[in-house]
Coordinates of C-alpha atoms in Angstrom, one line a residue:
F23 CA -0.1 -0.1 -0.1
H24 CA 3.0 2.4 0.8
V25 CA 4.6 1.7 -2.0
S26 CA 1.6 2.3 -4.5
L27 CA 1.3 5.6 -2.7
F28 CA 5.0 6.3 -3.2
W29 CA 4.6 5.6 -6.9
T30 CA 1.5 7.6 -7.0
D31 CA 3.0 10.9 -5.8
L32 CA 6.1 10.1 -7.8
V33 CA 4.1 10.1 -11.0
E34 CA 2.1 13.2 -9.8
W35 CA 5.3 15.1 -9.3
F36 CA 6.5 14.2 -12.6
V37 CA 3.5 15.5 -14.5
L38 CA 3.2 18.4 -12.4
H39 CA 6.8 19.3 -13.1
Y40 CA 6.6 18.9 -16.8
L41 CA 3.3 20.7 -17.0
V42 CA 4.9 23.7 -15.1
R43 CA 8.0 23.2 -17.7
F44 CA 5.4 23.3 -20.4
W45 CA 3.5 26.3 -19.0
F46 CA 6.9 28.1 -19.0
F47 CA 7.8 27.0 -22.5
M48 CA 4.7 28.2 -23.8
I49 CA 4.8 31.6 -22.3
Q50 CA 8.7 32.2 -23.6
T51 CA 7.4 31.3 -27.1
K52 CA 4.9 33.7 -27.1
I53 CA 7.0 36.6 -25.5
L54 CA 9.5 35.4 -28.3
Q55 CA 6.8 35.8 -31.0
K56 CA 5.7 39.0 -30.0
A57 CA 9.3 40.2 -29.8
T58 CA 10.1 38.7 -33.2
K59 CA 7.2 40.3 -34.9
R60 CA 7.6 43.6 -33.4
I61 CA 11.4 43.7 -34.6
R62 CA 10.2 42.8 -38.0
T63 CA 7.5 45.8 -37.9
M64 CA 10.1 47.9 -37.2
A65 CA 12.4 46.6 -39.7
T66 CA 9.8 47.2 -42.6
I67 CA 8.0 50.2 -41.8
K68 CA 9.3 53.7 -41.4
S69 CA 8.2 56.9 -39.2
I70 CA 7.2 59.5 -41.5
V71 CA 6.2 62.7 -41.1
S72 CA 4.5 64.4 -44.0
P73 CA 3.3 68.0 -43.1
S74 CA 0.2 69.2 -45.0
L75 CA 0.9 72.4 -47.3
L76 CA -2.9 73.4 -47.1
S77 CA -1.9 75.3 -43.7
C78 CA 1.3 76.8 -45.0
D79 CA 1.5 80.3 -46.2
L80 CA 0.2 79.9 -49.6
A81 CA 2.1 83.1 -51.0
N82 CA 5.3 81.3 -49.8
M83 CA 4.7 77.7 -50.4
A84 CA 8.2 76.8 -52.0
A85 CA 9.8 78.4 -49.0
D86 CA 7.5 76.6 -46.4
A87 CA 8.2 73.5 -48.3
E88 CA 12.0 73.7 -48.1
Q89 CA 11.6 74.6 -44.5
M90 CA 9.6 71.3 -43.5
L91 CA 12.2 69.5 -45.4
S92 CA 15.0 71.2 -43.7
Y93 CA 13.2 70.2 -40.6
G94 CA 13.3 66.6 -41.3
A95 CA 9.9 66.1 -42.9
D96 CA 10.1 62.9 -45.1
W97 CA 7.1 63.8 -47.1
L98 CA 5.2 67.1 -48.2
H99 CA 1.5 66.2 -47.9
M100 CA -0.6 68.1 -50.6
D101 CA -4.2 68.2 -50.5
I102 CA -6.2 68.1 -53.9
M103 CA -9.9 69.5 -53.8
D104 CA -12.6 69.8 -56.7
G105 CA -15.1 71.6 -54.7
H106 CA -17.5 68.2 -55.6
F107 CA -16.5 65.4 -53.7
V108 CA -15.3 68.1 -50.9
P109 CA -17.1 71.6 -50.8
N110 CA -13.8 73.3 -50.9
I111 CA -11.2 73.7 -53.8
S112 CA -7.6 74.0 -53.1
F113 CA -4.8 72.5 -55.2
G114 CA -4.6 71.0 -58.6
P115 CA -1.8 69.7 -61.0
P116 CA -0.6 73.2 -61.8
V117 CA 0.7 73.9 -58.2
I118 CA 1.8 70.3 -57.9
S119 CA 4.1 71.2 -61.1
C120 CA 5.3 74.3 -59.6
L121 CA 6.1 72.8 -56.2
R122 CA 8.0 69.9 -58.0
K123 CA 9.9 72.0 -59.8
N124 CA 11.4 73.8 -56.8
N125 CA 11.6 70.8 -55.2
K126 CA 13.0 68.3 -57.3
D127 CA 13.6 65.4 -54.8
A128 CA 10.7 65.7 -52.2
F129 CA 8.1 63.1 -51.8
L130 CA 4.7 64.5 -53.2
D131 CA 2.3 62.9 -50.8
C132 CA -1.0 63.7 -53.2
H133 CA -4.4 63.2 -51.3
L134 CA -7.0 63.3 -54.0
M135 CA -10.4 64.2 -52.4
V136 CA -12.0 64.3 -55.9
S137 CA -15.2 62.8 -57.4
E138 CA -13.6 60.8 -60.1
P139 CA -10.0 60.3 -59.5
M140 CA -9.3 58.3 -62.7
K141 CA -9.3 61.5 -64.6
W142 CA -6.9 63.1 -62.3
V143 CA -4.0 60.0 -63.0
E144 CA -2.4 61.5 -66.0
P145 CA -2.3 65.0 -64.9
M146 CA -1.1 64.2 -61.7
R147 CA 1.6 62.0 -63.3
K148 CA 2.6 64.8 -65.6
A149 CA 2.8 67.2 -62.5
G150 CA 4.8 64.9 -60.5
A151 CA 3.3 63.4 -57.9
S152 CA 5.0 60.9 -56.2
L153 CA 1.9 59.2 -54.3
F154 CA -1.6 59.2 -55.6
T155 CA -4.1 58.6 -52.9
F156 CA -7.8 58.3 -53.9
H157 CA -11.2 57.7 -51.7
I158 CA -12.7 54.6 -52.0
E159 CA -16.3 56.4 -51.7
S160 CA -15.2 58.5 -54.9
I161 CA -16.6 57.3 -58.6
M162 CA -14.3 54.5 -59.5
P163 CA -14.2 53.7 -63.7
E164 CA -15.2 50.6 -65.1
G165 CA -13.2 48.0 -63.7
G166 CA -13.4 49.0 -60.0
P167 CA -10.5 50.1 -57.6
Q168 CA -8.4 47.3 -59.0
E169 CA -8.4 49.1 -62.3
L170 CA -7.6 52.7 -60.8
I171 CA -4.8 51.5 -58.7
K172 CA -3.4 49.5 -62.3
E173 CA -3.5 52.7 -63.9
I174 CA -1.6 55.0 -61.1
K175 CA 1.1 52.2 -60.7
N176 CA 1.3 52.1 -64.6
A177 CA 1.4 55.9 -64.2
G178 CA 5.0 55.4 -62.2
M179 CA 3.3 56.8 -59.1
K180 CA 2.7 55.0 -55.4
V181 CA -0.8 54.3 -54.7
G182 CA -2.8 54.9 -51.5
V183 CA -6.6 54.7 -50.8
S184 CA -8.6 56.8 -48.2
I185 CA -11.2 56.1 -46.0
K186 CA -14.1 58.4 -44.4
P187 CA -14.4 58.2 -40.8
G188 CA -17.9 56.4 -41.5
T189 CA -16.4 54.1 -44.0
P190 CA -15.9 50.3 -43.1
V191 CA -12.5 49.2 -43.4
D192 CA -13.9 45.8 -45.1
S193 CA -14.7 48.5 -48.2
I194 CA -10.9 48.1 -49.2
L195 CA -9.7 44.7 -47.8
Q196 CA -10.3 43.1 -51.2
F197 CA -7.3 45.1 -53.0
A198 CA -5.7 46.1 -49.8
D199 CA -2.4 43.9 -50.8
Q200 CA -2.1 45.7 -53.8
L201 CA -1.6 49.1 -51.9
D202 CA 1.4 51.0 -50.8
L203 CA -0.4 53.1 -48.2
I204 CA -3.8 53.2 -46.5
L205 CA -5.1 56.7 -45.1
V206 CA -7.4 56.6 -42.3
M207 CA -9.3 60.1 -41.9
T208 CA -9.4 61.3 -38.6
V209 CA -11.5 64.0 -39.4
E210 CA -14.0 64.5 -42.3
P211 CA -12.4 65.6 -45.4
G212 CA -12.0 68.8 -46.8
F213 CA -11.5 71.3 -44.0
S214 CA -8.0 72.1 -42.0
G215 CA -8.3 72.5 -38.2
Q216 CA -11.0 69.9 -37.0
K217 CA -10.9 68.2 -34.1
F218 CA -8.9 64.5 -33.8
M219 CA -11.4 61.8 -33.8
E220 CA -10.4 59.2 -31.5
D221 CA -13.0 56.9 -32.2
V222 CA -11.6 55.6 -35.8
M223 CA -8.3 54.2 -34.1
P224 CA -10.1 50.9 -34.1
K225 CA -9.9 51.0 -37.7
V226 CA -6.3 51.5 -37.6
K227 CA -5.1 48.9 -35.2
S228 CA -7.4 46.7 -37.2
L229 CA -5.4 47.5 -40.4
R230 CA -2.0 47.3 -38.6
E231 CA -2.8 43.5 -37.4
K232 CA -3.9 42.5 -41.0
Y233 CA -0.9 44.2 -42.7
P234 CA 2.0 44.5 -40.2
S235 CA 4.2 46.1 -43.1
M236 CA 1.6 48.4 -44.8
D237 CA 2.4 52.3 -44.4
I238 CA -0.8 53.2 -42.5
Q239 CA -1.4 57.3 -42.3
V240 CA -3.8 59.3 -40.2
D241 CA -4.9 62.8 -41.3
G242 CA -6.8 65.3 -39.3
G243 CA -6.6 66.7 -36.1
L244 CA -3.1 65.5 -35.7
S245 CA -0.7 67.2 -32.9
P246 CA 1.9 66.3 -30.3
K247 CA -1.4 66.1 -27.9
T248 CA -3.4 63.6 -30.1
V249 CA -0.6 61.7 -31.9
D250 CA 0.2 59.0 -29.3
T251 CA -3.5 58.0 -29.6
A252 CA -2.8 57.5 -33.5
T253 CA 0.8 55.6 -33.1
K254 CA -0.4 53.5 -30.4
A255 CA -2.9 52.2 -32.7
G256 CA -0.1 51.4 -35.6
A257 CA 0.0 54.5 -37.4
N258 CA 3.4 55.3 -38.9
V259 CA 2.8 58.1 -41.3
I260 CA 1.4 61.2 -39.5
V261 CA -0.3 63.9 -41.5
A262 CA -0.3 67.5 -39.3
A263 CA -1.4 70.9 -40.9
S264 CA -2.3 73.7 -38.3
A265 CA -0.4 71.9 -35.6
I266 CA 3.0 72.6 -37.5
F267 CA 2.1 75.8 -39.3
G268 CA 0.3 77.3 -36.6
S269 CA 3.4 76.6 -34.1
D270 CA 6.2 79.0 -33.3
D271 CA 8.3 76.4 -33.1
R272 CA 7.9 74.0 -36.1
L273 CA 10.9 72.1 -35.8
E274 CA 9.7 70.9 -32.2
V275 CA 6.6 70.0 -33.5
I276 CA 7.9 67.6 -36.4
K277 CA 10.3 66.1 -33.3
A278 CA 7.6 65.2 -31.2
L279 CA 5.4 63.4 -34.1
R280 CA 8.2 61.5 -35.1
N281 CA 9.3 60.5 -31.5
S282 CA 5.8 59.4 -31.1
I283 CA 5.9 57.0 -34.1
E284 CA 9.5 55.9 -33.2
K285 CA 8.2 55.1 -29.5
N286 CA 4.8 53.2 -30.4
I287 CA 5.6 51.2 -33.7

């Protein structure tokens, strides 16, 4: 009887011992997997600050653009509005062309808030756009978004798609793997100076989980006070307008935005 108890206790001890070891192994494996995923993500995506020239001194746009680049901005964000998709009218291809002549190496991040983006592909190519981001809510050509993406790429530009705050992420998943960038609007498009909409951050988080190496851009109400919310959700491309151009220390604002990306991505 005592011998039987001894063997029972011994077996239980071995089972418990190896269960504990297995539990620790699984924890270590999960930690390692998370660390590896983070390292891979950090290696494939960059921290990008893209000041929006919509809020610059329009009479001195070239000078403000040069200043942004000298302060370490990665891209120059250009808001193209046609007065139909959004009420305002802003820049068009002639402005992009003039800016390109003065900034030959700048990456011109063009966000097209226009009703029929297909009609803008060739003019934007000629003007010198680097990235052509269209709204999924706009009128698509025959063949749908995939045809528009194909035309933009054939024109030699990178391609992005933008979704308004009320547009579900599911609307772009079918062709997301063909994109270079996804822009999640954190305000309603069309006006600068609006309040940051934190309730769209689940979209950013969902996209980052689905596409670890995708450039995910946020635009609207971004400032040193709100940027952490966006970067913690997974945004690595930050557009800021009035927060930069309305500041007495534009350089420090750009640094703060970049620090947030590098800290949280």
